[in-house]
């Protein structure tokens, strides 16, 4: 579709721009930044081919302009505006003669339907720098109905600037569906979060996901409101936070949520602080950010792991330590942490996933995989161990060459032969393997799990499924035959008693491609295998 035939946009020639348009689209802007206006309002974000237009400006009759900008650092001019990013795909800003005009245009544009192929609907909002003498956009201009319309469309919003009124805060907390909200940067509540937290207390359904990246001076919440927020009784399903304040450093750990991701500064806590703290979440991620002092990072993590072992209710655990000086994370110190981690693994029988794959990771875990793998061999619940990478890489760190992610794959072979239910994957979800030997071990374990699942879920169909599996999947593999015999001896004994030579030959012909009703599809066992294999 050419620009001249676009049903939604038409060019406004520069020599025909009105004084109002000239004020919001100054003459010094590049001539390639063409001004358009809507012929008709779109209903979807992909009604317009944004890639074809590149950077453009769209005039609205209410006295505002939408700038779609490819360069994130380009600012049209120093005027009242709000910046946005839609699903990491469409970046822009809205300038206006008044705050009300900006709010009206923002509501319209941010409420357009998202294309399915864009993935999750995510609206990120912030304010650009405005020099002295110029007014910032006032979020109070966003009317209650406008905020509701934006939330109804988007459901996932990051607020990095601006101040919400008490009325806006209540709307944010009480929509009748789960929301994903990130509060960070210069965002504040006019009352330090009082109305927001009190409104959350009245909810009868879960809120969803909340991320709080807090600073000192009560932004975005006061200490009192943080205490109330973290004691809400599982209203928040998933909490992620980084509170840069000594007074509040321990508050998030005891939050009553199902899933907790907390980045903690080592400057504000001591090992003794973990001795009696309650960790309610069953999915717990702890990031230690080593700020300056490297003397206690291992003691802090060991203390946290001891508490995790004492509580014993966790289903997923993720740990990482980040430092600007990773060489100070010595082998012996990491070994002591690994000992504590092994105790935590043993003490949590419901643990299904252990994740050490964070990209904010300064600890070299891979040299310690042998004792970690050994601790997982007989674990009743562990299904997934996530590592940063399974491929060795040499990296220069402060003029030293270090082999990263190096470990002996015989350790992994021993784990897979002892625990058929576990998978070791990298953070992209790819199975860790060094070639055919380990690949065959995973295939064998998948067959084992599929065979075992027939005992639990398909009991009535076993007399038909097991013989077909024997012929179709296991006839040329002694290990597969042994597994089927161990799981389904009763059925196979019945096969021997009931099938004559002709019937067995018929089954064999099915395996060679002849159709037959009631036979097992070749993938019948495979379908029950874990999804990550």
PDB file of C-alpha atoms in Angstrom, residues 464-465 468 506-507 509-511 513-521:
ATOM      1  CA  UNK A 464      -4.064 -52.453  23.301  1.00  0.00           C
ATOM      2  CA  UNK A 465      -1.338 -49.866  23.768  1.00  0.00           C
ATOM      3  CA  UNK A 468       1.772 -51.921  19.940  1.00  0.00           C
ATOM      4  CA  UNK A 506      -0.210 -58.978  12.050  1.00  0.00           C
ATOM      5  CA  UNK A 507       1.207 -56.597  14.637  1.00  0.00           C
ATOM      6  CA  UNK A 509       2.898 -55.859   9.582  1.00  0.00           C
ATOM      7  CA  UNK A 510       1.343 -52.820  11.251  1.00  0.00           C
ATOM      8  CA  UNK A 511       4.781 -51.637  12.299  1.00  0.00           C
ATOM      9  CA  UNK A 513       3.006 -49.583   7.483  1.00  0.00           C
ATOM     10  CA  UNK A 514      -0.206 -51.638   7.068  1.00  0.00           C
ATOM     11  CA  UNK A 515      -3.291 -49.943   8.563  1.00  0.00           C
ATOM     12  CA  UNK A 516      -5.141 -51.533  11.426  1.00  0.00           C
ATOM     13  CA  UNK A 517      -7.790 -50.240  13.800  1.00  0.00           C
ATOM     14  CA  UNK A 518      -6.996 -50.122  17.465  1.00  0.00           C
ATOM     15  CA  UNK A 519      -3.214 -49.977  17.080  1.00  0.00           C
ATOM     16  CA  UNK A 520      -1.011 -47.568  18.957  1.00  0.00           C
ATOM     17  CA  UNK A 521       0.322 -44.510  17.180  1.00  0.00           C
TER      18      UNK A 521
END
